[in-house]
Each structure stands twice: as C-alpha cells, then as structure tokens.
Amino acid sequence: MAWLLVVVAGLLETGFAVCLKLSHGFTRLWPTIAFCAFALGSFGLLTLSLKKLDVGPAYAVWTGLGAAGTAIYGMVFLGDVVSTLKIVSITLVIAGAIGLQFSGSAH
C-alpha cells in the first residue's frame, strides 16, 4: 500500500509541476490553486508512505515519476521538443529509481 501512495504522489508531482508552468509565476488564479492542491496532495502522500518505506528508494521513485511524467506531459501537450535523447533519458531516470528500490530495501 505504501508504494501505491508513492506512485500516486509521483503523479501528483507531475500535476503540480505542470500547473506551476501554467500559473505563469503565480499570476493566474486557477493554475495556482491547482498547483497548491497537487503539491499538498503529493507531499502529503509521500509523507504517509515514508512511515513504512526507506527514504532513499521512495524519494527516488517519487521524483523519478514526477520528472518523467512532467517531461512526457510537456512533450505530448505543451509542445516541448521530442528527441531520442530525451526519451532515453526519461527511461534511465525510471530505471534508476526502480534499480534503487531493488538494491536492498528492507520493506
């Protein structure tokens, strides 16, 4: 269950990063409100998951999902440049987070 919380928190991190961009420096109301909601949800779920999980692997998965999700969202919906190097790099971020989890978590 704790890992499910980390995954959902990582997806919410993607939401707060995208809303941060859409808020244009917190000058647009609804993206700013959405940023706050996503950020509170993401940090809240990560906090709950850390009661059961080692901090290193959990944080790596959280940030990895957030970074990969944000990059993918940007390429698909915001017109960010798509390149082979970006796709390989996203894959490596996810692989690194998974590798850290499998490297010896006691839970």
PDB file of C-alpha atoms in Angstrom:
ATOM      1  CA  MET A   1       0.000   0.000   0.000  1.00  0.00           C
ATOM      2  CA  ALA A   2       2.842   2.402   0.796  1.00  0.00           C
ATOM      3  CA  TRP A   3       4.256   2.015  -2.718  1.00  0.00           C
ATOM      4  CA  LEU A   4       0.866   2.840  -4.211  1.00  0.00           C
ATOM      5  CA  LEU A   5       0.938   6.079  -2.203  1.00  0.00           C
ATOM      6  CA  VAL A   6       4.379   6.889  -3.648  1.00  0.00           C
ATOM      7  CA  VAL A   7       3.159   6.251  -7.200  1.00  0.00           C
ATOM      8  CA  VAL A   8       0.094   8.465  -6.750  1.00  0.00           C
ATOM      9  CA  ALA A   9       2.277  11.121  -5.083  1.00  0.00           C
ATOM     10  CA  GLY A  10       4.634  10.996  -8.089  1.00  0.00           C
ATOM     11  CA  LEU A  11       1.731  11.500 -10.473  1.00  0.00           C
ATOM     12  CA  LEU A  12       0.523  14.427  -8.382  1.00  0.00           C
ATOM     13  CA  GLU A  13       4.044  15.838  -8.586  1.00  0.00           C
ATOM     14  CA  THR A  14       3.636  15.873 -12.351  1.00  0.00           C
ATOM     15  CA  GLY A  15       0.412  17.804 -11.835  1.00  0.00           C
ATOM     16  CA  PHE A  16       1.998  20.421  -9.614  1.00  0.00           C
ATOM     17  CA  ALA A  17       4.950  20.911 -11.956  1.00  0.00           C
ATOM     18  CA  VAL A  18       2.674  21.412 -14.968  1.00  0.00           C
ATOM     19  CA  CYS A  19       0.421  23.777 -13.007  1.00  0.00           C
ATOM     20  CA  LEU A  20       3.483  25.706 -11.875  1.00  0.00           C
ATOM     21  CA  LYS A  21       4.272  26.407 -15.532  1.00  0.00           C
ATOM     22  CA  LEU A  22       0.656  27.200 -16.376  1.00  0.00           C
ATOM     23  CA  SER A  23       0.406  29.620 -13.426  1.00  0.00           C
ATOM     24  CA  HIS A  24       2.929  31.956 -15.111  1.00  0.00           C
ATOM     25  CA  GLY A  25       4.697  32.823 -11.883  1.00  0.00           C
ATOM     26  CA  PHE A  26       1.532  32.519  -9.787  1.00  0.00           C
ATOM     27  CA  THR A  27      -0.202  35.257 -11.796  1.00  0.00           C
ATOM     28  CA  ARG A  28      -3.077  33.021 -12.962  1.00  0.00           C
ATOM     29  CA  LEU A  29      -5.558  32.039 -10.281  1.00  0.00           C
ATOM     30  CA  TRP A  30      -6.798  28.562 -11.259  1.00  0.00           C
ATOM     31  CA  PRO A  31      -3.445  27.048 -12.191  1.00  0.00           C
ATOM     32  CA  THR A  32      -2.061  28.471  -8.927  1.00  0.00           C
ATOM     33  CA  ILE A  33      -4.885  26.885  -6.932  1.00  0.00           C
ATOM     34  CA  ALA A  34      -4.364  23.590  -8.788  1.00  0.00           C
ATOM     35  CA  PHE A  35      -0.620  23.797  -8.077  1.00  0.00           C
ATOM     36  CA  CYS A  36      -1.323  24.155  -4.350  1.00  0.00           C
ATOM     37  CA  ALA A  37      -3.774  21.235  -4.349  1.00  0.00           C
ATOM     38  CA  PHE A  38      -1.435  18.935  -6.292  1.00  0.00           C
ATOM     39  CA  ALA A  39       1.568  19.929  -4.161  1.00  0.00           C
ATOM     40  CA  LEU A  40      -0.254  19.361  -0.869  1.00  0.00           C
ATOM     41  CA  GLY A  41      -1.563  16.012  -2.101  1.00  0.00           C
ATOM     42  CA  SER A  42       1.805  14.914  -3.397  1.00  0.00           C
ATOM     43  CA  PHE A  43       3.769  15.854  -0.284  1.00  0.00           C
ATOM     44  CA  GLY A  44       1.032  14.504   1.965  1.00  0.00           C
ATOM     45  CA  LEU A  45       1.015  11.077   0.304  1.00  0.00           C
ATOM     46  CA  LEU A  46       4.805  10.951   0.246  1.00  0.00           C
ATOM     47  CA  THR A  47       4.837  11.765   3.959  1.00  0.00           C
ATOM     48  CA  LEU A  48       2.403   8.942   4.702  1.00  0.00           C
ATOM     49  CA  SER A  49       4.390   6.458   2.620  1.00  0.00           C
ATOM     50  CA  LEU A  50       7.627   7.310   4.436  1.00  0.00           C
ATOM     51  CA  LYS A  51       6.170   5.880   7.636  1.00  0.00           C
ATOM     52  CA  LYS A  52       6.668   2.433   6.077  1.00  0.00           C
ATOM     53  CA  LEU A  53       9.368   2.860   3.400  1.00  0.00           C
ATOM     54  CA  ASP A  54      13.060   3.703   3.302  1.00  0.00           C
ATOM     55  CA  VAL A  55      13.504   7.338   2.324  1.00  0.00           C
ATOM     56  CA  GLY A  56      16.053   6.809  -0.497  1.00  0.00           C
ATOM     57  CA  PRO A  57      14.075   4.450  -2.741  1.00  0.00           C
ATOM     58  CA  ALA A  58      10.748   6.158  -2.005  1.00  0.00           C
ATOM     59  CA  TYR A  59      12.122   9.612  -2.799  1.00  0.00           C
ATOM     60  CA  ALA A  60      13.811   8.318  -5.956  1.00  0.00           C
ATOM     61  CA  VAL A  61      10.584   6.782  -7.240  1.00  0.00           C
ATOM     62  CA  TRP A  62       8.594   9.907  -6.318  1.00  0.00           C
ATOM     63  CA  THR A  63      10.970  12.292  -8.064  1.00  0.00           C
ATOM     64  CA  GLY A  64      11.550   9.898 -10.957  1.00  0.00           C
ATOM     65  CA  LEU A  65       7.853   9.580 -11.693  1.00  0.00           C
ATOM     66  CA  GLY A  66       7.373  13.303 -11.289  1.00  0.00           C
ATOM     67  CA  ALA A  67      10.270  14.187 -13.580  1.00  0.00           C
ATOM     68  CA  ALA A  68       9.403  11.585 -16.206  1.00  0.00           C
ATOM     69  CA  GLY A  69       5.696  12.404 -16.096  1.00  0.00           C
ATOM     70  CA  THR A  70       6.351  16.122 -16.400  1.00  0.00           C
ATOM     71  CA  ALA A  71       8.726  15.654 -19.340  1.00  0.00           C
ATOM     72  CA  ILE A  72       6.281  13.351 -21.122  1.00  0.00           C
ATOM     73  CA  TYR A  73       3.348  15.697 -20.476  1.00  0.00           C
ATOM     74  CA  GLY A  74       5.378  18.616 -21.811  1.00  0.00           C
ATOM     75  CA  MET A  75       6.261  16.750 -24.992  1.00  0.00           C
ATOM     76  CA  VAL A  76       2.716  15.487 -25.592  1.00  0.00           C
ATOM     77  CA  PHE A  77       0.624  18.504 -24.558  1.00  0.00           C
ATOM     78  CA  LEU A  78       2.812  21.599 -24.249  1.00  0.00           C
ATOM     79  CA  GLY A  79       4.857  21.440 -27.429  1.00  0.00           C
ATOM     80  CA  ASP A  80       8.183  20.619 -25.764  1.00  0.00           C
ATOM     81  CA  VAL A  81      10.775  19.279 -28.175  1.00  0.00           C
ATOM     82  CA  VAL A  82      10.773  15.487 -28.550  1.00  0.00           C
ATOM     83  CA  SER A  83      14.131  13.830 -29.113  1.00  0.00           C
ATOM     84  CA  THR A  84      15.632  10.393 -28.848  1.00  0.00           C
ATOM     85  CA  LEU A  85      17.992  11.604 -26.122  1.00  0.00           C
ATOM     86  CA  LYS A  86      15.063  12.893 -24.039  1.00  0.00           C
ATOM     87  CA  ILE A  87      13.224   9.583 -24.343  1.00  0.00           C
ATOM     88  CA  VAL A  88      16.333   7.579 -23.448  1.00  0.00           C
ATOM     89  CA  SER A  89      16.996   9.901 -20.508  1.00  0.00           C
ATOM     90  CA  ILE A  90      13.434   9.518 -19.193  1.00  0.00           C
ATOM     91  CA  THR A  91      13.845   5.745 -19.452  1.00  0.00           C
ATOM     92  CA  LEU A  92      17.107   5.941 -17.495  1.00  0.00           C
ATOM     93  CA  VAL A  93      15.502   8.049 -14.753  1.00  0.00           C
ATOM     94  CA  ILE A  94      12.761   5.458 -14.315  1.00  0.00           C
ATOM     95  CA  ALA A  95      15.241   2.577 -14.478  1.00  0.00           C
ATOM     96  CA  GLY A  96      17.435   4.258 -11.868  1.00  0.00           C
ATOM     97  CA  ALA A  97      14.530   4.705  -9.463  1.00  0.00           C
ATOM     98  CA  ILE A  98      13.477   1.084  -9.906  1.00  0.00           C
ATOM     99  CA  GLY A  99      17.072  -0.090  -9.524  1.00  0.00           C
ATOM    100  CA  LEU A 100      17.435   1.819  -6.273  1.00  0.00           C
ATOM    101  CA  GLN A 101      14.302   0.163  -4.953  1.00  0.00           C
ATOM    102  CA  PHE A 102      15.560  -3.315  -5.851  1.00  0.00           C
ATOM    103  CA  SER A 103      19.016  -2.631  -4.444  1.00  0.00           C
ATOM    104  CA  GLY A 104      18.162  -3.612  -0.931  1.00  0.00           C
ATOM    105  CA  SER A 105      15.100  -2.001   0.588  1.00  0.00           C
ATOM    106  CA  ALA A 106      14.257  -3.797   3.821  1.00  0.00           C
ATOM    107  CA  HIS A 107      10.499  -3.404   3.370  1.00  0.00           C
TER     108      HIS A 107
END
